[in-house]
mmCIF file of C-alpha atoms and ligand atoms in Angstrom:
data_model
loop_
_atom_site.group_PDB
_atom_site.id
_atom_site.type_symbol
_atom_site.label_atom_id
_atom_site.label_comp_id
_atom_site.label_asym_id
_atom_site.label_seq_id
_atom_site.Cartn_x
_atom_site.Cartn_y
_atom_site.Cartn_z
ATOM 1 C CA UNK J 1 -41.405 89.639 80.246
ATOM 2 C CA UNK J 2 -38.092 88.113 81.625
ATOM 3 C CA UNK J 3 -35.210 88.390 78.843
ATOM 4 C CA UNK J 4 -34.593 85.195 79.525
ATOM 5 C CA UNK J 5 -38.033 83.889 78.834
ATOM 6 C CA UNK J 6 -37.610 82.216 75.135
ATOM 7 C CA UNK J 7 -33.770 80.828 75.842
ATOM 8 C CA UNK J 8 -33.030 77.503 74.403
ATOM 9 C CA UNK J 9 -30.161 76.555 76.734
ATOM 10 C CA UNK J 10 -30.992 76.441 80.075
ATOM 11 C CA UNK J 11 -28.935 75.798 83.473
ATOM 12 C CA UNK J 12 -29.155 71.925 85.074
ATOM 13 C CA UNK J 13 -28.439 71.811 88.651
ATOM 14 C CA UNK J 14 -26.996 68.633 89.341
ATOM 15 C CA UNK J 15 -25.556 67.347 92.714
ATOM 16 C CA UNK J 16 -22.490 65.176 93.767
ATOM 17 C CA UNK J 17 -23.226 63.687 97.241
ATOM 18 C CA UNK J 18 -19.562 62.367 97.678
ATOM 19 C CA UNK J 19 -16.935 63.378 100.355
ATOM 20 C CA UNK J 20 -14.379 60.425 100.648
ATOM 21 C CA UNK J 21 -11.747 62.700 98.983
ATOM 22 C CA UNK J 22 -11.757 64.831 101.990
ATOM 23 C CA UNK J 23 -8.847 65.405 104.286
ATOM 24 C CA UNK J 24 -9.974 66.566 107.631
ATOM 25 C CA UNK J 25 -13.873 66.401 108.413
ATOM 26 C CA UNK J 26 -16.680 64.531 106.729
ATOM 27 C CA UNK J 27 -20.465 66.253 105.648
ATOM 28 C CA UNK J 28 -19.731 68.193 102.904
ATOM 29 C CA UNK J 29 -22.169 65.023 101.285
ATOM 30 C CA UNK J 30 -24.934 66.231 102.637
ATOM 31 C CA UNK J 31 -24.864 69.899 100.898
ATOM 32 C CA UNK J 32 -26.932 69.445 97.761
ATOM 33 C CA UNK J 33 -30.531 69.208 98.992
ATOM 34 C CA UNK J 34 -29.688 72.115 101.737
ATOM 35 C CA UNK J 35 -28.562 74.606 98.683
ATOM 36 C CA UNK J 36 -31.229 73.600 96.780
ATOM 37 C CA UNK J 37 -34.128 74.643 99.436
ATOM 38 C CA UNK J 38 -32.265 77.399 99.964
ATOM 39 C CA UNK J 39 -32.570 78.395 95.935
ATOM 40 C CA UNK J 40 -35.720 78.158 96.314
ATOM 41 C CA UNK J 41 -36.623 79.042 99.757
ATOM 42 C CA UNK J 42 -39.857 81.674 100.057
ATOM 43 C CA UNK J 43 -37.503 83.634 102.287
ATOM 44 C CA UNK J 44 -36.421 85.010 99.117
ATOM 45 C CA UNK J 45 -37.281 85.234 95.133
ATOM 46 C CA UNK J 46 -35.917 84.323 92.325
ATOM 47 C CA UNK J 47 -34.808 87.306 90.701
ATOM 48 C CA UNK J 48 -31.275 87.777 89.735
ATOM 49 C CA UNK J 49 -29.412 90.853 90.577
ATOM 50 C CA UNK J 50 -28.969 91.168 86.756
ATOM 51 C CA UNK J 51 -32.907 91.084 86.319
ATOM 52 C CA UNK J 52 -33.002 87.406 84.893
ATOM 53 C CA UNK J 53 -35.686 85.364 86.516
ATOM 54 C CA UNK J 54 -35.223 82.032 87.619
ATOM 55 C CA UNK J 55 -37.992 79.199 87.382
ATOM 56 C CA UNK J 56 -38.451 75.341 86.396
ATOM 57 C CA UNK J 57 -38.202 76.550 82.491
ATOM 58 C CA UNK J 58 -34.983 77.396 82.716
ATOM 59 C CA UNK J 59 -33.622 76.015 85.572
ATOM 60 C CA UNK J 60 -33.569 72.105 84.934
ATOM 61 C CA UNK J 61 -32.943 69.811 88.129
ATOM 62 C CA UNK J 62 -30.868 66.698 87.241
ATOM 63 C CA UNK J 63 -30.916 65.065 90.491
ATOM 64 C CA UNK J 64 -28.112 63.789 92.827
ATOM 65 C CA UNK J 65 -25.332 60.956 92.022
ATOM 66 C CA UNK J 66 -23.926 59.869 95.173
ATOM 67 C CA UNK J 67 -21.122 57.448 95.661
ATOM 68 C CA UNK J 68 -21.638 53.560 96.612
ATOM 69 C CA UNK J 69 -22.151 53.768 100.783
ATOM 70 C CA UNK J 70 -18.695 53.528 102.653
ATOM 71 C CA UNK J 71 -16.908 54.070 99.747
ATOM 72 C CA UNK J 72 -13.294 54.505 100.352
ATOM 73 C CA UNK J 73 -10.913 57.505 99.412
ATOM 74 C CA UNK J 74 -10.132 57.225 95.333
ATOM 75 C CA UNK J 75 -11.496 57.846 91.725
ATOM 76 C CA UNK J 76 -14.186 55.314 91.914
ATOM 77 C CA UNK J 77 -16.776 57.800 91.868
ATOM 78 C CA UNK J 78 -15.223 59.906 89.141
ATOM 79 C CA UNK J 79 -16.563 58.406 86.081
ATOM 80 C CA UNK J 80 -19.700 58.586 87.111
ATOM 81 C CA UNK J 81 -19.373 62.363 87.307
ATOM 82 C CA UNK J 82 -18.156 62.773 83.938
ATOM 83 C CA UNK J 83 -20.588 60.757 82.591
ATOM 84 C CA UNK J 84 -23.550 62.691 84.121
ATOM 85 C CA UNK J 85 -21.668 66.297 83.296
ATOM 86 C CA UNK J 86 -21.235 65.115 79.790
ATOM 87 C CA UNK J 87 -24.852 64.085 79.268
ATOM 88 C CA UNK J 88 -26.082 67.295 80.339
ATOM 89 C CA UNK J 89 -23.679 69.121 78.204
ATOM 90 C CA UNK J 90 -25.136 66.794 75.199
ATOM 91 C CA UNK J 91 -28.253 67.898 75.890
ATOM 92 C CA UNK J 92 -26.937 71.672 75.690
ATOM 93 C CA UNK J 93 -27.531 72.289 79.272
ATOM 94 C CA UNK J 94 -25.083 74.419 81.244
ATOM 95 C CA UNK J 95 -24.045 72.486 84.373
ATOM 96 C CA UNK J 96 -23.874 74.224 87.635
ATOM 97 C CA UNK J 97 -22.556 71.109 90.231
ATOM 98 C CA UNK J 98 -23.208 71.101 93.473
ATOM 99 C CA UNK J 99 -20.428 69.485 96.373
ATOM 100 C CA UNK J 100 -19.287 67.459 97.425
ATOM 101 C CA UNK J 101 -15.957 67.975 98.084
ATOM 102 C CA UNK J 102 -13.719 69.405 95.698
ATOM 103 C CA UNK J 103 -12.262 66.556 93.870
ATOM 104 C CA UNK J 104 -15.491 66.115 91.782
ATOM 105 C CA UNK J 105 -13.863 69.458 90.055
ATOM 106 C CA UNK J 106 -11.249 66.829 88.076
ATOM 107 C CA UNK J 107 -14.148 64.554 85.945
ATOM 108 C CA UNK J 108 -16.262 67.635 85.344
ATOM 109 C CA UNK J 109 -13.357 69.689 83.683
ATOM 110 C CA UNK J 110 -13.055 66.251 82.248
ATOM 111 C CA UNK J 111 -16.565 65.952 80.328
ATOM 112 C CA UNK J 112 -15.975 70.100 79.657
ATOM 113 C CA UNK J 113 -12.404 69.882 78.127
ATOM 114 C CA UNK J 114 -13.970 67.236 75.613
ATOM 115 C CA UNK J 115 -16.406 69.613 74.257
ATOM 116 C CA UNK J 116 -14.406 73.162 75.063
ATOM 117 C CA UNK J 117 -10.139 72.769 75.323
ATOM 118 C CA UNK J 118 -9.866 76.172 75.062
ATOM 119 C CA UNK J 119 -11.854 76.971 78.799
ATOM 120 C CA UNK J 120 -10.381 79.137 81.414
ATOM 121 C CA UNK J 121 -11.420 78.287 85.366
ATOM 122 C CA UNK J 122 -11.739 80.811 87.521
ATOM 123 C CA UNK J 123 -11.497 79.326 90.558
ATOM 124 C CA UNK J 124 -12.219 80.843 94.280
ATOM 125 C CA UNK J 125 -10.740 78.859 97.573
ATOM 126 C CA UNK J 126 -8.489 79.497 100.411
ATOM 127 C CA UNK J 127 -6.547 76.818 99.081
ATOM 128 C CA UNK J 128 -4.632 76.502 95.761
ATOM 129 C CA UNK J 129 -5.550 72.309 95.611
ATOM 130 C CA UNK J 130 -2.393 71.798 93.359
ATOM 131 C CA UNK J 131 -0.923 68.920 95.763
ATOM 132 C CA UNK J 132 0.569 66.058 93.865
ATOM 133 C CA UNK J 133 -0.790 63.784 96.252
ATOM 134 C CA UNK J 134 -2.373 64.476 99.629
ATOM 135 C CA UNK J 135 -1.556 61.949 102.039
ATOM 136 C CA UNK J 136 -1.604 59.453 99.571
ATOM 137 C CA UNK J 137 -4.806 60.328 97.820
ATOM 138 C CA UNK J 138 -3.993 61.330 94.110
ATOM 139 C CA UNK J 139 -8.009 61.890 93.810
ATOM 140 C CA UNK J 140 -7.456 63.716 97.078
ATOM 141 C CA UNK J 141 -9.650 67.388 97.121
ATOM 142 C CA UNK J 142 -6.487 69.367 97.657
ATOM 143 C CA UNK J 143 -5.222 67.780 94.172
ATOM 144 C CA UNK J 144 -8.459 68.271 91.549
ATOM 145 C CA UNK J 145 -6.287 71.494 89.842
ATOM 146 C CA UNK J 146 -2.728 69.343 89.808
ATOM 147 C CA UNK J 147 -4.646 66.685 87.775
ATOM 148 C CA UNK J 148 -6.342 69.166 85.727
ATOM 149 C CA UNK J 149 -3.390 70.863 84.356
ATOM 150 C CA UNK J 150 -1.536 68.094 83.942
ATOM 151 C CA UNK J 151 -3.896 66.616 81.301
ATOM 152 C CA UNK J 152 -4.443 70.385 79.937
ATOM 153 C CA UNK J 153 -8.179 70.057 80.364
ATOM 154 C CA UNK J 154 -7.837 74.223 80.787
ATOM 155 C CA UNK J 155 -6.252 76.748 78.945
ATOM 156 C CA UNK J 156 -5.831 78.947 81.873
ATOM 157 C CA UNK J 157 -6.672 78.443 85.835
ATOM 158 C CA UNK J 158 -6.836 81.990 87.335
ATOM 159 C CA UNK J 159 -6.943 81.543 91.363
ATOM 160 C CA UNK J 160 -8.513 83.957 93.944
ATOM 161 C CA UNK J 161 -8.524 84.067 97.734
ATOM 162 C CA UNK J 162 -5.662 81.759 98.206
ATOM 163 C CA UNK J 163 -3.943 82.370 101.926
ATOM 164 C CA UNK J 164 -2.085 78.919 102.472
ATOM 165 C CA UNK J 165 0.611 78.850 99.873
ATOM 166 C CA UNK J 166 3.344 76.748 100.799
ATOM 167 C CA UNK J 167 6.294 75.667 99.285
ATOM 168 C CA UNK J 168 5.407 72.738 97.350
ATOM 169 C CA UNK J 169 2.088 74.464 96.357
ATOM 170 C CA UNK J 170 4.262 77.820 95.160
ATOM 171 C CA UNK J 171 6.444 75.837 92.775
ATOM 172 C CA UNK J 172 3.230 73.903 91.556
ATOM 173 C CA UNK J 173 1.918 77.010 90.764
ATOM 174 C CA UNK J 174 5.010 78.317 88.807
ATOM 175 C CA UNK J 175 5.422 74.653 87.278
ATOM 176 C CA UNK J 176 1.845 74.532 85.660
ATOM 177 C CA UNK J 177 1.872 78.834 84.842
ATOM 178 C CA UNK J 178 -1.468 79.358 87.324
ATOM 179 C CA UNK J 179 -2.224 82.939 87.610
ATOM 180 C CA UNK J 180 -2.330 82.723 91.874
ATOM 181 C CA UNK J 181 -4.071 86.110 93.344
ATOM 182 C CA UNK J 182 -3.401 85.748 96.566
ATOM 183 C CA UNK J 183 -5.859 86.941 98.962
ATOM 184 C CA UNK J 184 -3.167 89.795 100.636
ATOM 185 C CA UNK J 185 -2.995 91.151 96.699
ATOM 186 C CA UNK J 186 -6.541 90.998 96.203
ATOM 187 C CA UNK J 187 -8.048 94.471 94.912
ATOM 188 C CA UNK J 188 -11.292 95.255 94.649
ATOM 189 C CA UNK J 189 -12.990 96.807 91.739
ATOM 190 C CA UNK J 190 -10.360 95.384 89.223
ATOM 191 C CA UNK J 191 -12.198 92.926 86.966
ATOM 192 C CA UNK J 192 -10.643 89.267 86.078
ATOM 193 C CA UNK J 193 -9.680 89.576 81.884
ATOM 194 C CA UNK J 194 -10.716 86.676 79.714
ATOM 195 C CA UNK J 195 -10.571 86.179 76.333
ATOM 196 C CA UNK J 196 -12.566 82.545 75.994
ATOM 197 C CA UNK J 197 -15.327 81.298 77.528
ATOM 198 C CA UNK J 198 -15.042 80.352 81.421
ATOM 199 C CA UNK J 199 -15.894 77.578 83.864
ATOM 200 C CA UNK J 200 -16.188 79.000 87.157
ATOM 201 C CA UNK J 201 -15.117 76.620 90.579
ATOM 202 C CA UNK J 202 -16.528 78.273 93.831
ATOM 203 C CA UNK J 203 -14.646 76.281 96.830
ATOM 204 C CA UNK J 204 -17.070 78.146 99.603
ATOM 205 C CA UNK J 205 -14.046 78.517 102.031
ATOM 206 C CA UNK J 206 -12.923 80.773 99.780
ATOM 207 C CA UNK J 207 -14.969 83.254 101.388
ATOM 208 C CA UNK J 208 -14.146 84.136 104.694
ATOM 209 C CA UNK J 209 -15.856 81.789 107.228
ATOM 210 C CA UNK J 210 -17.535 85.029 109.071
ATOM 211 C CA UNK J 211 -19.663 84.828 105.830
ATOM 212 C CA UNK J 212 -19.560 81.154 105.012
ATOM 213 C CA UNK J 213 -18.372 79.665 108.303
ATOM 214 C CA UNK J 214 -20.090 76.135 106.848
ATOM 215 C CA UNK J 215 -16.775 74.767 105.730
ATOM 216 C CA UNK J 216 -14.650 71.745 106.662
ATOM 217 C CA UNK J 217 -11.484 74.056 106.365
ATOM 218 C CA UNK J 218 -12.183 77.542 107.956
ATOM 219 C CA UNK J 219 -9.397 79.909 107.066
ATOM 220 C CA UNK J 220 -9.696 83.693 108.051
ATOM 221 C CA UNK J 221 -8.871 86.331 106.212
ATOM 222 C CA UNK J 222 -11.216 85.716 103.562
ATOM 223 C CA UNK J 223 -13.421 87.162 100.063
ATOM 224 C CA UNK J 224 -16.641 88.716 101.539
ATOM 225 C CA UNK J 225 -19.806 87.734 99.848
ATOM 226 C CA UNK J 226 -19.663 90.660 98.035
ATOM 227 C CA UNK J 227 -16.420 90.619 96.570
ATOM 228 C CA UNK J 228 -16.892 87.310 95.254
ATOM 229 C CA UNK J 229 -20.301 88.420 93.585
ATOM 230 C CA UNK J 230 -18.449 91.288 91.900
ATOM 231 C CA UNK J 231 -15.505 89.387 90.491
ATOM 232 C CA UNK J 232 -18.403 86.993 88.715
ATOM 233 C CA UNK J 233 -20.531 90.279 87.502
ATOM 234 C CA UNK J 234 -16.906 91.001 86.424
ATOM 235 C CA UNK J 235 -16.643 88.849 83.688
ATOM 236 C CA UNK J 236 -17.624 89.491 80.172
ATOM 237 C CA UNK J 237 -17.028 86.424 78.047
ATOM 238 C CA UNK J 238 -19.801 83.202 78.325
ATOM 239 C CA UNK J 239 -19.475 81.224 81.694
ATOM 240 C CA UNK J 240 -20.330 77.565 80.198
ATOM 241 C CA UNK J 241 -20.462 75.839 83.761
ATOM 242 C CA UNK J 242 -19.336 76.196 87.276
ATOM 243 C CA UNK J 243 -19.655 74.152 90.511
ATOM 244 C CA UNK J 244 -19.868 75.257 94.443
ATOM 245 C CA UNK J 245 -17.969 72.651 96.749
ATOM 246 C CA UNK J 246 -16.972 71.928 99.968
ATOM 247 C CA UNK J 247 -20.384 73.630 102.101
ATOM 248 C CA UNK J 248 -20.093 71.290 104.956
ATOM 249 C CA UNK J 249 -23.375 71.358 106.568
ATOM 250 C CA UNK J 250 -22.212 70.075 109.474
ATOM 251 C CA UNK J 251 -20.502 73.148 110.278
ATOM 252 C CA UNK J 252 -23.308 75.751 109.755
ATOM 253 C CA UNK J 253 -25.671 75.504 112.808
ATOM 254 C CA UNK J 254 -27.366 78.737 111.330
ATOM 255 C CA UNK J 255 -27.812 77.734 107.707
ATOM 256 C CA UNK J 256 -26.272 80.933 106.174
ATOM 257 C CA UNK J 257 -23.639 79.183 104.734
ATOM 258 C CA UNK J 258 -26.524 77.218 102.727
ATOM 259 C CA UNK J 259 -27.753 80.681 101.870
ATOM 260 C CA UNK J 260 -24.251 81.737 100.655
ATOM 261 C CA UNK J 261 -24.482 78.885 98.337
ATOM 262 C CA UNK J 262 -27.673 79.326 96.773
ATOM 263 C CA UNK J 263 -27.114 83.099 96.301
ATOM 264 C CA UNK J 264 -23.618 81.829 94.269
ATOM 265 C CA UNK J 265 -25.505 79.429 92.288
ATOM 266 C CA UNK J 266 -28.550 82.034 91.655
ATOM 267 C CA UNK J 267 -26.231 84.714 90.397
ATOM 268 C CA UNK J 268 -24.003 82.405 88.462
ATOM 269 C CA UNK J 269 -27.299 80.660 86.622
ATOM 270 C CA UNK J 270 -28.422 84.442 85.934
ATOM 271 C CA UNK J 271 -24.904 85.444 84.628
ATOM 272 C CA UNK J 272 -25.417 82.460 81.889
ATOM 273 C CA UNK J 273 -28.777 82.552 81.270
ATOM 274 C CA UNK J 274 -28.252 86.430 80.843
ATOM 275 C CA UNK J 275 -25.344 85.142 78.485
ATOM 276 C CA UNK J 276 -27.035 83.175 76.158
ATOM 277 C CA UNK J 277 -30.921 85.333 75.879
HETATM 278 MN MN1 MN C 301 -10.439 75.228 100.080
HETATM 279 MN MN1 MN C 302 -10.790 73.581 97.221
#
């Protein structure tokens, strides 16, 4: 019998079709249905390297919210997100968001700070995303962690794989205390230590594109697939929700990058499932 089988909280998969915050390419859109045929794709199973089982009873799809058609750069979309996070977290369902770009981050940590102020983020990306503004775009997806901990929606934002600090990014990083790994530091084999519960951010060119090449922003030098997986397995205290952003399907003429995804979103629904049996 899975240990999972008599849970009452279960994991909602819900997607957030919406790119107009990014900078350089459009598609990332389009990601939600591709990750979730790869979840479930009969190339596979859905077993969890921790031995929880995945299925419809305890996996609970809540659909796609997509932005109005043309809409421009901007935070029109982002009450919509918060709204639809916050209603699953009412209904004591553990959120797992699928990109979208990455400013949908900012309204989910929104709905999540409401309910839990004292959540750490553990957040994977090439990129720290601590911009003020990014040409022009306060909703902009290299901004979602400067808006965050401005309005202390986090009590701690722990960043791995970064490899484009600059200087305004450095003394945002020093201004709001973010524990930066950069990716030259990174170790393997040392787990991340938290002492509350954790939302988990998973920007996929965090990763280095020879294992997610799928990205709008392909920066070398990257987390393997591995690495990333162990840092999750790594952490002992509850992960509440988490979101994987910025797959741009338009880039991934293969579809592993889709595969990347799903095997992030598998593990991390097996890692809170596992959590809560
Ligand atoms: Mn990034
Ligand atoms: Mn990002």
């Amino acid at each position: 019998m899975p240990r999972n089988a008599a849970t009452a909280v279960r994991v909602a998969l819900v997607g957030f079709r919406s790119d107009e915050n990014s900078s350089f390419l459009r598609g990332a859109a389009e990601a939600p249905p591709l990750i979730r045929s790869a979840l479930w794709s009969e190339s596979s199973n859905a077993s969890t390297e921790s031995g929880v089982e995945l299925s419809e009873a305890n996996v609970h799809d809540a659909g796609d919210f997509a932005p109005t058609p043309g809409a421009a750069a901007g935070d029109a979309f982002f009450p919509t997100i918060e709204r639809a996070i916050a209603g699953l977290l009412d209904r004591n369902l553990a959120p797992i968001s699928l990109g979208g770009d990455h400013a949908i981050t900012y309204p989910i940590l929104r709905a999540f700070a409401r309910r839990h102020p004292r959540l750490s983020i553990l957040h994977f990306d090439a990129h720290p995303d601590l911009y003020d503004e990014f040409e022009g775009n306060r909703a902009s997806h290299a901004c979602p962690f400067a808006r965050i901990m401005e309005e202390g929606l986090a009590a701690r934002l722990v960043q791995v794989g970064l490899r484009t600090i600059n200087a305004h990014q450095r003394a945002q990083i020093e201004r709001f205390g973010v524990e930066a790994i950069a990716m030259k530091d990174f170790r393997e084999g040392r787990p991340i230590a938290f002492d509350g519960p954790v939302y988990v951010s998973f920007d996929m060119d965090g990763l280095d594109p020879a294992f997610a090449p799928g990205v709008s922003h392909r920066e070398p030098g990257g987390l393997t697939t591995r690495q990333a997986l162990d840092v999750i397995a790594g952490v002992r205290v509850p992960i509440l929700g988490a979101d994987v952003v910025e797959f741009n399907p338009r880039m991934d003429p293969t579809g592993i990058t889709a595969m990347v995804c799903a095997k992030l979103v598998k593990e991390i629904a097996g890692k809170m499932l596992g959590e809560v049996s």
